[in-house]
Amino acid sequence: MDFSQRLCTGLISFLKMGVNLYIKRDDLTGISQFGGNKIRKLEFLLAKAIKDGCDTVFTYGATQSNHAMQTATACRKLGLNPVLYLVSIVEPDENDLKANLLLDHILDAEIVIEPLNGDDEATADKRAFEKSLEHAKRLERQGHKCCMIPVGGANGAGSAGFIGGFAEMLCQMEEINVSPDYIFHASGSGGTLAGLVAGKKIVDSNARIMGIGVSEKDNTYLNKIVALANSAIEYIGSNETVTTEDFYYDSNYYAPGYEMPSEGGTKAIKELATSEGIFVDPVYSGKGFAGMLDYIRSGKVPQGSNVLFWHTGGNTALFAEKEIIGGIYKK
Ligand SMILES: Cc1ncc(COP(=O)(O)O)c(C=O)c1O
């Protein structure tokens, strides 16, 4: 697949903070106006779905999932049926649908909402997945062929999209004679981080890739993303391998929680919008950007460094429920 329309993914230099700062505009990558980092994954994931003869694609996430919305968009473009199992971490108002959930409805995706019902998110995710397997079995009995794309598109095929993304970014940087020292981005499922680290390994770059976490993770997380990176490497047929040593992940910037606005994130959204006219969002890219600003301003990133912020999109969240956007519009 090629969904890229990457004419707008240029690198932008801005804000003088003693480092040279660039943005990789994956927020502008995609089929619709509402792109983001899932598009690179979907190029590989849906190519595989079509190759496997599927006509129906299941995926998962929160009710305001960017991944689910982008999957539905890409499915529509390719004539596939999207089925979304969405956990309502923030309860949607059926009579006043917002942001991604509204777009999912406009796209006429089949939507099944799984309430938390007092459980944690992981338990509700598991419940949704089990129900979706039953659903897929029913559809297959009617002659459909289904494929299941995991939360965040996080498998080897999906992360392979970011191996290409890393190489694309290096070529763009080379064109302006810049070698990136640090690459920051917001990390959720870890699929983007895994793909970027795999890409760095394959092309042998010195850039330090910094994943800024947006949700709580248990201590199995790092091993999972190492495995994810290795399966992406295998997917593209390379013999390289990565280990935990190749990863850098910081979970100090997501509090108070996933889909809950942070003070740093809110400030970062305002700062980038008012200085450059570029938007980041309260759930992902705003927290990633806030983490990066803290690294620069606290001196953890040395002055004079070439720093790249990988903008992963998510801006529809600026139109989401109040619980998600918080007090962003207040003076
Ligand atoms: C806007 C945005 N940024 C970052 C991420 C994190 O990407 P990943 O799940 O690959 O870690 C997501 C995932 O949903 C996202 O929607």
XYZ file of C-alpha atoms and ligand atoms in Angstrom:
347
model
C 0.000 0.000 0.000
C 1.091 3.564 -0.375
C -1.034 5.953 1.650
C 1.748 8.369 2.167
C 1.035 11.592 0.269
C 4.218 12.597 2.002
C 4.666 15.947 0.288
C 3.964 17.652 3.578
C 6.289 15.638 5.773
C 9.062 18.225 5.613
C 11.260 19.073 8.528
C 10.651 22.405 10.152
C 13.200 24.288 12.169
C 11.768 26.490 14.895
C 11.951 27.809 18.472
C 15.385 28.871 19.636
C 16.257 26.960 22.788
C 19.976 26.390 22.370
C 19.343 23.283 20.293
C 18.389 22.916 16.639
C 14.852 21.647 16.633
C 13.083 19.930 13.723
C 9.665 18.328 13.360
C 8.862 15.269 11.298
C 5.280 15.909 10.230
C 3.668 12.496 10.404
C 0.550 14.338 11.600
C 0.197 15.301 7.922
C 0.768 11.774 6.628
C -2.274 9.921 5.465
C -5.416 9.571 3.438
C -7.654 12.110 5.119
C -6.973 15.422 6.852
C -6.636 13.415 10.081
C -3.449 11.440 9.579
C -0.839 10.320 12.039
C 1.623 7.620 12.890
C -0.717 4.682 12.281
C -0.696 5.292 8.545
C 2.847 3.945 8.120
C 1.813 0.818 10.018
C -1.410 0.429 8.038
C 0.446 0.458 4.728
C 1.982 -2.861 5.762
C -0.892 -4.235 7.846
C -3.563 -3.764 5.192
C -1.299 -4.900 2.371
C -1.009 -8.163 4.312
C -4.788 -8.275 4.931
C -5.436 -7.948 1.204
C -2.728 -10.474 0.332
C -4.379 -12.905 2.785
C -7.720 -12.401 0.991
C -9.481 -10.602 3.874
C -12.522 -8.393 3.343
C -13.089 -7.395 6.982
C -10.634 -5.809 9.407
C -11.083 -5.805 13.178
C -9.128 -3.504 15.402
C -9.138 -2.216 18.970
C -8.526 0.826 21.105
C -10.217 3.433 23.269
C -13.387 5.158 22.041
C -11.168 8.090 21.024
C -8.510 5.855 19.438
C -6.565 7.516 16.620
C -5.469 4.096 15.478
C -9.051 2.828 15.151
C -10.140 5.930 13.215
C -7.141 5.759 10.854
C -7.717 2.029 10.332
C -11.360 2.703 9.412
C -10.252 5.445 7.008
C -7.658 3.250 5.309
C -10.128 0.344 5.120
C -12.670 2.552 3.364
C -10.054 3.665 0.878
C -9.268 0.021 0.078
C -12.821 -1.337 0.039
C -12.424 -3.297 3.281
C -15.021 -3.399 6.092
C -13.773 -1.905 9.355
C -15.014 -3.323 12.682
C -13.894 -1.395 15.763
C -13.982 -2.734 19.329
C -13.596 0.333 21.498
C -13.191 0.488 25.276
C -14.881 3.519 26.815
C -12.216 4.857 29.181
C -13.978 8.203 28.785
C -17.726 7.643 28.444
C -18.983 9.012 25.105
C -22.261 10.914 24.913
C -24.314 9.032 22.304
C -26.191 12.232 21.484
C -23.102 14.376 21.109
C -20.373 12.275 19.522
C -16.949 13.879 19.390
C -13.669 13.705 17.534
C -12.500 10.225 16.431
C -15.677 8.467 17.510
C -17.671 10.901 15.394
C -15.363 10.218 12.420
C -15.724 6.455 12.985
C -19.492 6.918 12.651
C -19.165 9.073 9.532
C -16.983 6.318 8.054
C -19.797 3.899 8.875
C -17.436 1.556 10.669
C -19.110 -1.190 12.646
C -18.552 -0.052 16.226
C -18.827 -2.159 19.368
C -18.291 -0.242 22.588
C -16.970 -2.167 25.576
C -17.566 -0.340 28.876
C -14.927 -0.561 31.604
C -17.592 -1.868 34.019
C -15.335 -1.119 36.980
C -12.404 -3.094 35.540
C -9.030 -1.741 34.526
C -8.310 -0.993 30.888
C -6.300 -4.167 30.264
C -9.152 -6.377 31.510
C -11.698 -4.522 29.361
C -9.323 -4.775 26.354
C -9.101 -8.535 26.859
C -12.889 -8.827 27.117
C -13.312 -6.799 23.914
C -10.784 -8.982 22.111
C -12.533 -12.202 23.142
C -15.898 -10.854 21.979
C -14.353 -9.797 18.680
C -13.093 -13.346 18.061
C -16.672 -14.618 18.401
C -17.839 -11.845 16.094
C -15.210 -12.756 13.488
C -16.210 -16.422 13.681
C -19.836 -15.437 12.974
C -18.764 -13.370 9.953
C -16.526 -16.153 8.661
C -19.442 -18.596 8.835
C -21.240 -16.158 6.504
C -18.332 -16.352 4.041
C -16.251 -13.332 5.063
C -12.535 -13.452 5.742
C -11.406 -11.411 8.731
C -8.102 -10.128 9.988
C -7.404 -8.846 13.488
C -5.053 -5.887 13.882
C -3.844 -5.494 17.481
C -4.183 -2.309 19.572
C -2.026 0.412 18.038
C -1.235 -1.777 15.010
C 1.605 -3.111 17.134
C 2.982 -6.212 15.459
C 5.986 -6.930 13.269
C 4.250 -5.930 10.033
C 2.987 -2.661 11.535
C 6.323 -1.644 13.060
C 8.042 -2.420 9.755
C 6.401 0.791 8.492
C 8.633 2.754 10.829
C 11.802 1.111 9.569
C 11.013 2.808 6.257
C 9.977 5.944 8.141
C 13.352 6.145 9.844
C 15.207 5.821 6.542
C 12.922 8.437 4.944
C 13.631 10.869 7.792
C 17.414 10.339 7.518
C 17.281 11.075 3.769
C 15.322 14.273 4.417
C 17.815 15.312 7.092
C 20.749 14.517 4.802
C 19.262 16.818 2.173
C 19.674 19.688 4.627
C 23.053 18.389 5.873
C 21.832 17.642 9.380
C 22.473 14.505 11.384
C 19.899 14.033 14.181
C 21.324 13.493 17.684
C 17.985 12.935 19.450
C 14.557 11.854 18.209
C 11.629 12.300 20.599
C 8.106 10.964 20.156
C 5.034 9.952 22.159
C 4.975 6.219 22.791
C 1.869 4.122 23.531
C 1.768 0.530 22.292
C 5.481 0.922 21.499
C 5.046 -0.036 17.839
C 6.473 3.269 16.618
C 9.415 3.138 19.021
C 10.126 -0.478 18.026
C 10.098 0.389 14.312
C 12.303 3.463 14.741
C 14.838 1.556 16.839
C 14.831 -1.252 14.284
C 15.343 1.307 11.494
C 18.211 2.931 13.366
C 19.881 -0.455 13.825
C 19.548 -1.357 10.164
C 20.869 1.912 8.783
C 23.416 2.283 11.605
C 22.596 5.808 12.773
C 23.851 7.475 15.982
C 20.548 9.192 16.788
C 19.185 8.475 20.276
C 15.519 7.563 20.015
C 13.555 8.691 23.041
C 10.085 7.263 23.629
C 8.000 9.409 25.971
C 5.336 7.168 27.500
C 1.666 8.200 27.520
C 0.273 5.432 29.743
C 1.177 3.147 32.610
C 3.194 0.044 31.648
C 4.171 -3.051 33.607
C 7.711 -4.421 33.764
C 7.168 -6.742 30.804
C 6.778 -3.757 28.458
C 10.401 -3.282 27.466
C 10.841 -6.950 26.574
C 7.639 -6.796 24.524
C 8.861 -3.877 22.436
C 12.263 -5.500 21.930
C 10.423 -8.562 20.550
C 8.254 -6.272 18.429
C 11.330 -4.576 16.925
C 12.946 -7.938 16.186
C 9.815 -9.217 14.502
C 9.672 -6.023 12.360
C 13.313 -6.613 11.383
C 12.492 -10.209 10.494
C 9.424 -9.047 8.556
C 11.586 -7.055 6.186
C 14.094 -9.910 5.892
C 17.088 -8.426 7.722
C 19.368 -10.406 10.056
C 19.993 -7.591 12.555
C 18.760 -7.881 16.151
C 18.078 -5.345 18.883
C 18.196 -5.765 22.663
C 16.905 -3.745 25.645
C 20.158 -1.737 25.467
C 18.950 -0.186 22.209
C 15.832 1.310 23.811
C 15.187 4.473 25.741
C 11.727 4.947 27.255
C 10.672 7.550 29.835
C 7.358 7.237 31.658
C 7.655 10.441 33.708
C 5.403 12.617 31.578
C 2.037 10.877 31.250
C 0.544 11.497 34.729
C -2.214 11.697 35.819
C -3.044 8.969 33.275
C -3.965 7.919 29.763
C -6.578 10.244 28.211
C -6.142 12.589 31.195
C -4.598 15.983 30.468
C -1.295 16.900 32.161
C -0.172 20.391 33.123
C 3.039 20.005 31.075
C 1.136 18.696 28.069
C -1.346 21.570 28.193
C 1.498 24.125 28.364
C 3.330 22.409 25.501
C 0.226 22.487 23.277
C -0.137 26.220 23.879
C 3.566 26.942 23.445
C 3.874 25.203 20.082
C 0.576 26.608 18.804
C 1.396 30.177 19.813
C 5.018 30.108 18.583
C 4.676 28.098 15.359
C 0.976 27.618 14.636
C 1.412 23.834 14.885
C -0.947 21.724 16.994
C -0.154 18.757 19.204
C -2.760 16.900 21.245
C -3.450 16.291 24.936
C -3.270 12.454 24.899
C -0.125 11.729 22.864
C 1.915 14.296 20.974
C 1.423 17.072 23.579
C 2.834 14.853 26.317
C 5.664 13.737 24.044
C 6.463 17.339 23.193
C 6.324 18.323 26.895
C 8.788 15.543 27.733
C 11.144 16.716 25.003
C 10.974 20.351 26.171
C 11.837 19.230 29.693
C 14.845 17.254 28.447
C 16.103 20.286 26.559
C 15.423 22.877 29.246
C 16.849 20.786 32.071
C 20.079 20.307 30.097
C 19.660 16.523 29.712
C 19.983 17.196 26.000
C 23.236 19.127 25.477
C 23.113 22.594 23.935
C 23.876 22.607 20.232
C 22.267 19.173 19.676
C 20.164 18.427 16.617
C 16.807 17.382 18.063
C 13.931 16.013 16.053
C 10.372 15.780 17.322
C 8.481 13.061 15.474
C 4.947 14.442 15.360
C 2.729 11.374 15.534
C -0.551 13.255 15.023
C -3.596 12.851 17.268
C -4.937 16.375 16.806
C -8.557 15.240 16.622
C -8.294 14.820 20.410
C -8.421 18.630 20.636
C -12.111 18.168 19.765
C -12.721 15.281 22.160
C -14.612 15.140 25.447
C -13.842 17.723 28.111
C -12.231 15.073 30.344
C -9.609 14.589 27.606
C -8.853 18.185 26.656
C -8.976 19.624 30.192
C -8.527 23.379 30.626
C -6.670 24.007 27.364
C -8.849 26.977 26.382
C -8.601 28.746 29.732
C -6.301 31.756 30.086
C -1.160 10.484 18.085
C -0.426 9.286 18.553
N 0.846 9.419 18.927
C 1.563 8.378 19.378
C 0.990 7.131 19.488
C 1.822 6.030 20.014
O 2.211 5.184 19.009
P 2.558 3.682 19.329
O 1.265 3.010 19.700
O 3.122 3.166 18.091
O 3.489 3.681 20.487
C -0.344 6.937 19.107
C -0.978 5.617 19.239
O -2.169 5.461 19.229
C -1.077 8.042 18.633
O -2.357 7.931 18.258
